[in-house]
PDB file of C-alpha atoms in Angstrom:
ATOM      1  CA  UNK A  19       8.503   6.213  14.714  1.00 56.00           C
ATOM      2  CA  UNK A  20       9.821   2.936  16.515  1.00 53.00           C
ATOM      3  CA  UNK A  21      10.834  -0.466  15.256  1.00 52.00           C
ATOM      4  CA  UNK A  22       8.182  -2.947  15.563  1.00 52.00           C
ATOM      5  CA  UNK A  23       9.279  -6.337  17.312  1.00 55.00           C
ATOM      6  CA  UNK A  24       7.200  -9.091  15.595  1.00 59.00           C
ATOM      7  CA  UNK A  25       6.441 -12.268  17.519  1.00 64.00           C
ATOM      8  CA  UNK A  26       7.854 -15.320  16.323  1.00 63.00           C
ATOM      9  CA  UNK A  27       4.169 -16.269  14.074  1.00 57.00           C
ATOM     10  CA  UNK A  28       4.641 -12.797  12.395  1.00 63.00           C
ATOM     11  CA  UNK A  29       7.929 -13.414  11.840  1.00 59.00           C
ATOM     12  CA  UNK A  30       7.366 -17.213  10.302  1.00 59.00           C
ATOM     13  CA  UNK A  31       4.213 -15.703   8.363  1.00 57.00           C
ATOM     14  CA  UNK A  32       6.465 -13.036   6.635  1.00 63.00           C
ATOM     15  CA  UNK A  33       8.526 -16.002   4.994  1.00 66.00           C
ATOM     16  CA  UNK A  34      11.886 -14.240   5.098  1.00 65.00           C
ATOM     17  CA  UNK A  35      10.709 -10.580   4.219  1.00 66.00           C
ATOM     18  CA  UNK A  36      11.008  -9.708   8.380  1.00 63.00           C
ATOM     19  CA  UNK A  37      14.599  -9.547   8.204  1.00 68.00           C
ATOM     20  CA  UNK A  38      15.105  -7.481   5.366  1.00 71.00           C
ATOM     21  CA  UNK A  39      11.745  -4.703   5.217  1.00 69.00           C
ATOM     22  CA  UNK A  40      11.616  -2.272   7.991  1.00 69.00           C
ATOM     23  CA  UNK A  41       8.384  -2.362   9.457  1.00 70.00           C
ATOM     24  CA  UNK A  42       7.971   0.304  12.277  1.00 73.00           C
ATOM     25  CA  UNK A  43       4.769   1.614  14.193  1.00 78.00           C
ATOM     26  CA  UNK A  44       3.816   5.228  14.773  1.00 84.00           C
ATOM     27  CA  UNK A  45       1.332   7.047  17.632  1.00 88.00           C
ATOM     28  CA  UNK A  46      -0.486   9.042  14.711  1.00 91.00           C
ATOM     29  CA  UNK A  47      -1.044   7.569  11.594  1.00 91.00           C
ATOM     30  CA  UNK A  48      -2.327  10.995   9.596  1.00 91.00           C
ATOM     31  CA  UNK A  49       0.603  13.046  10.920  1.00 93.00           C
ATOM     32  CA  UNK A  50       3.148  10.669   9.999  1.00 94.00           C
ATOM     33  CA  UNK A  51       0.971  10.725   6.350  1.00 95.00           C
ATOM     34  CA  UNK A  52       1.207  14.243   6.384  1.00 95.00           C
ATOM     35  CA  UNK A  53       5.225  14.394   6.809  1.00 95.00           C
ATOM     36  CA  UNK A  54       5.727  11.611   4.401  1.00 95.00           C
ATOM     37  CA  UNK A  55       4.009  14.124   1.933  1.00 97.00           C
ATOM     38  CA  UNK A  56       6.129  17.033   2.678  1.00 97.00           C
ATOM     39  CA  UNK A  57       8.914  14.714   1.503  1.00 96.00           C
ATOM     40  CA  UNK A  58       7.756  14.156  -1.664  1.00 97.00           C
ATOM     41  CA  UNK A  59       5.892  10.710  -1.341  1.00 96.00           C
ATOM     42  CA  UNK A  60       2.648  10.177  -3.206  1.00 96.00           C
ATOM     43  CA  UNK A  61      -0.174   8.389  -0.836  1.00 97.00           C
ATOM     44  CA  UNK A  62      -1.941   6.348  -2.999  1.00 97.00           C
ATOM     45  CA  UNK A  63      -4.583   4.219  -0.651  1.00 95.00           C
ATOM     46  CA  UNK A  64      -6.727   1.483  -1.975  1.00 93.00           C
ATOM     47  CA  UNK A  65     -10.401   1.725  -1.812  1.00 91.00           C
ATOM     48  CA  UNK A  66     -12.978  -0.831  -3.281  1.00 88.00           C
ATOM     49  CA  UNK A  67     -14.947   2.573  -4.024  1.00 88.00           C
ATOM     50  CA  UNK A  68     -12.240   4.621  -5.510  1.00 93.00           C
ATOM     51  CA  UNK A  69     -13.028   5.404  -9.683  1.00 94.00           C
ATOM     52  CA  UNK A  70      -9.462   5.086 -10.330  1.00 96.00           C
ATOM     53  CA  UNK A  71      -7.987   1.064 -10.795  1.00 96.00           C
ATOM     54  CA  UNK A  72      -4.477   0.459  -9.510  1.00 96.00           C
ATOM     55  CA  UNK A  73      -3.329  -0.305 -13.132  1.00 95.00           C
ATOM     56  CA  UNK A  74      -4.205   3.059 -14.517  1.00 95.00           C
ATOM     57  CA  UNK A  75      -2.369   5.182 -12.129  1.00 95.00           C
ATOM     58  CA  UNK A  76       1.865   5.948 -12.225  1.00 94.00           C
ATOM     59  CA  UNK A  77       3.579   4.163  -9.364  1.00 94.00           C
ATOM     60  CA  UNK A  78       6.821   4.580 -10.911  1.00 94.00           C
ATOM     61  CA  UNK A  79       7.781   7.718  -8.022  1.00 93.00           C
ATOM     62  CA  UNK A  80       8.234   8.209  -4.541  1.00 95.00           C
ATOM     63  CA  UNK A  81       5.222   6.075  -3.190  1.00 94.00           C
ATOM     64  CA  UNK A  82       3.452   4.873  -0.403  1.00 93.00           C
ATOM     65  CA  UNK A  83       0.451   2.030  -0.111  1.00 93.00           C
ATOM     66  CA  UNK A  84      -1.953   2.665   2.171  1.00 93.00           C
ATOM     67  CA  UNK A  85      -4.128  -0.642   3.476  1.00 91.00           C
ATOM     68  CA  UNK A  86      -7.657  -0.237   5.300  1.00 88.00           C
ATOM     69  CA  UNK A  87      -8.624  -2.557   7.668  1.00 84.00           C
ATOM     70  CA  UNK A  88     -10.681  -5.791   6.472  1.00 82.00           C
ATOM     71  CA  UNK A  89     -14.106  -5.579   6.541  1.00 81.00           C
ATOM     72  CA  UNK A  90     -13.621  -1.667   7.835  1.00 84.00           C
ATOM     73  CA  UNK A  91     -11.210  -0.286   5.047  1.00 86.00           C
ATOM     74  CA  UNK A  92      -9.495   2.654   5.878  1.00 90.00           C
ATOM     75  CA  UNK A  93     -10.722   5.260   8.392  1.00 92.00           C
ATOM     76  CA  UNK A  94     -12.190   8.768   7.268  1.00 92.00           C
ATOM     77  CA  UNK A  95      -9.025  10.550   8.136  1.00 93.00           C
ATOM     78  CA  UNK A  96      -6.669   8.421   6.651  1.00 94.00           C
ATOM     79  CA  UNK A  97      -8.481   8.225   3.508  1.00 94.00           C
ATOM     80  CA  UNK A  98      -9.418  12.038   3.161  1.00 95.00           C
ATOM     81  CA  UNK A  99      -5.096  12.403   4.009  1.00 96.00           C
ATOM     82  CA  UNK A 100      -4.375   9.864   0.963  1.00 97.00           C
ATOM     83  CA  UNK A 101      -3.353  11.823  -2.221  1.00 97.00           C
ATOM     84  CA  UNK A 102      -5.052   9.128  -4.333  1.00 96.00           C
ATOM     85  CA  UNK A 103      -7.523   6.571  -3.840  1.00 97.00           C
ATOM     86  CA  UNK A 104      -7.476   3.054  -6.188  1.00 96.00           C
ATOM     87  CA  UNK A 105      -9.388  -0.215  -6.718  1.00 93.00           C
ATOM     88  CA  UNK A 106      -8.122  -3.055  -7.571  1.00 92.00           C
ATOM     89  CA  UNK A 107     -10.811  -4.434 -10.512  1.00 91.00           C
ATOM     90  CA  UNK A 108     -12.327  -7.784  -9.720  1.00 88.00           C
ATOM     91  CA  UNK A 109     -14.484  -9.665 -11.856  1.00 85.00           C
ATOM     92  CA  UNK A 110     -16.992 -12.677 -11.517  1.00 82.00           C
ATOM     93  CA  UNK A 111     -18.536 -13.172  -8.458  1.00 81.00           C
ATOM     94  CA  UNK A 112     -15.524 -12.182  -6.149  1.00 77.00           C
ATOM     95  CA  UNK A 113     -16.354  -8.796  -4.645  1.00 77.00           C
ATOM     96  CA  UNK A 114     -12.973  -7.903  -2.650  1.00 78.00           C
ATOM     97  CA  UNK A 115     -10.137  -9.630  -1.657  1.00 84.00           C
ATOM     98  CA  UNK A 116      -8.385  -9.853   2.191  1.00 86.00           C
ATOM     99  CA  UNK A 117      -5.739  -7.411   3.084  1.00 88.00           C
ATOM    100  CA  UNK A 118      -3.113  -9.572   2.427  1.00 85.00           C
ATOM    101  CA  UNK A 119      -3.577 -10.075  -0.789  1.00 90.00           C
ATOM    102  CA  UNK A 120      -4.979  -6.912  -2.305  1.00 91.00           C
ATOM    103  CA  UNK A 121      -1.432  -5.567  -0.426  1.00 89.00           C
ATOM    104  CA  UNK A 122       0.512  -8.352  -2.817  1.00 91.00           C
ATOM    105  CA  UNK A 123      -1.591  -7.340  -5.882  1.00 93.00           C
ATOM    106  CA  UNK A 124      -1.043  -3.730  -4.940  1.00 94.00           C
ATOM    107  CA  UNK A 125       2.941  -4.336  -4.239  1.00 92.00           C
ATOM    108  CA  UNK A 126       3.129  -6.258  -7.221  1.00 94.00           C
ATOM    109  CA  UNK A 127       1.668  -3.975  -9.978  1.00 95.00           C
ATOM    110  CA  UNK A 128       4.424  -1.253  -8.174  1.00 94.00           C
ATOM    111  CA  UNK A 129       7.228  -3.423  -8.650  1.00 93.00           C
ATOM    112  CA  UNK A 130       6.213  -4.057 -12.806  1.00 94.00           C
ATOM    113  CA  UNK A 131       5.858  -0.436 -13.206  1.00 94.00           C
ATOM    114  CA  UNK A 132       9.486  -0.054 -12.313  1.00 92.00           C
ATOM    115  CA  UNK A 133      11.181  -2.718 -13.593  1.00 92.00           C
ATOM    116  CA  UNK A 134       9.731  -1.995 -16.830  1.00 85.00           C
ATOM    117  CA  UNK A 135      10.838   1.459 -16.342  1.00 59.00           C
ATOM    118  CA  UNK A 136      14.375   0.712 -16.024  1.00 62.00           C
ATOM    119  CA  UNK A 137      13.808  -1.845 -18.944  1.00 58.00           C
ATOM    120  CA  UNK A 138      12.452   0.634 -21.215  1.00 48.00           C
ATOM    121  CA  UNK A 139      15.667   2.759 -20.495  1.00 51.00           C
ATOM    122  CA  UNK A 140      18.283   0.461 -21.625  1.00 50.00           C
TER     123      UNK A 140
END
């Protein structure tokens, strides 16, 4: 795995987070899947098609979101890797939303799940 450098649009598009996340490319995206598995990490990747929605599943562990491509979603291989597939329920006439923000949706739900597990343990 290697660092990614982000050019300066990237950078200004990322509002801050840049600095702080570590985003880092690989050569093979299944392999890399595969050996965040044998760590422990749950692949959960999101699929317009999946049966399960994002909000019924336990994100509280060792996870990781997988994103497809727009328009493309994710390739056969990556998505036969993932441990889980999601959706992210949409109603009214909306059908799917862009990357970027299914990924917020996605990120977001994530985060509740474990603040309100710490919550619930106090």
């Amino acid at each position: 795995m290697k660092q990614l450098l982000l050019g300066f649009h990237a950078v200004q598009t990322a509002s801050g987070a840049a600095e702080v996340i570590p985003i880092i490319t690989v050569t093979n995206l299944a392999r890399t899947m595969r050996e965040m598995q044998e760590l422990g990490v749950w692949l959960i990747g999101t699929d317009d098609q999946a049966h399960e929605s994002i909000y019924d599943i336990d994100l509280k562990g060792p996870t990781a979101i997988v994103m497809g491509a727009e328009g493309e979603g994710m390739r056969r291989l990556t998505r036969e890797t993932c441990d889980q597939l999601v959706h992210i329920p949409m109603q009214g006439a909306v059908e799917s939303l862009n990357v970027s923000v299914a990924t917020g949706v996605t990120l977001y739900e994530a985060r509740r799940q474990r603040l309100g597990a710490k919550s619930a343990k106090k």
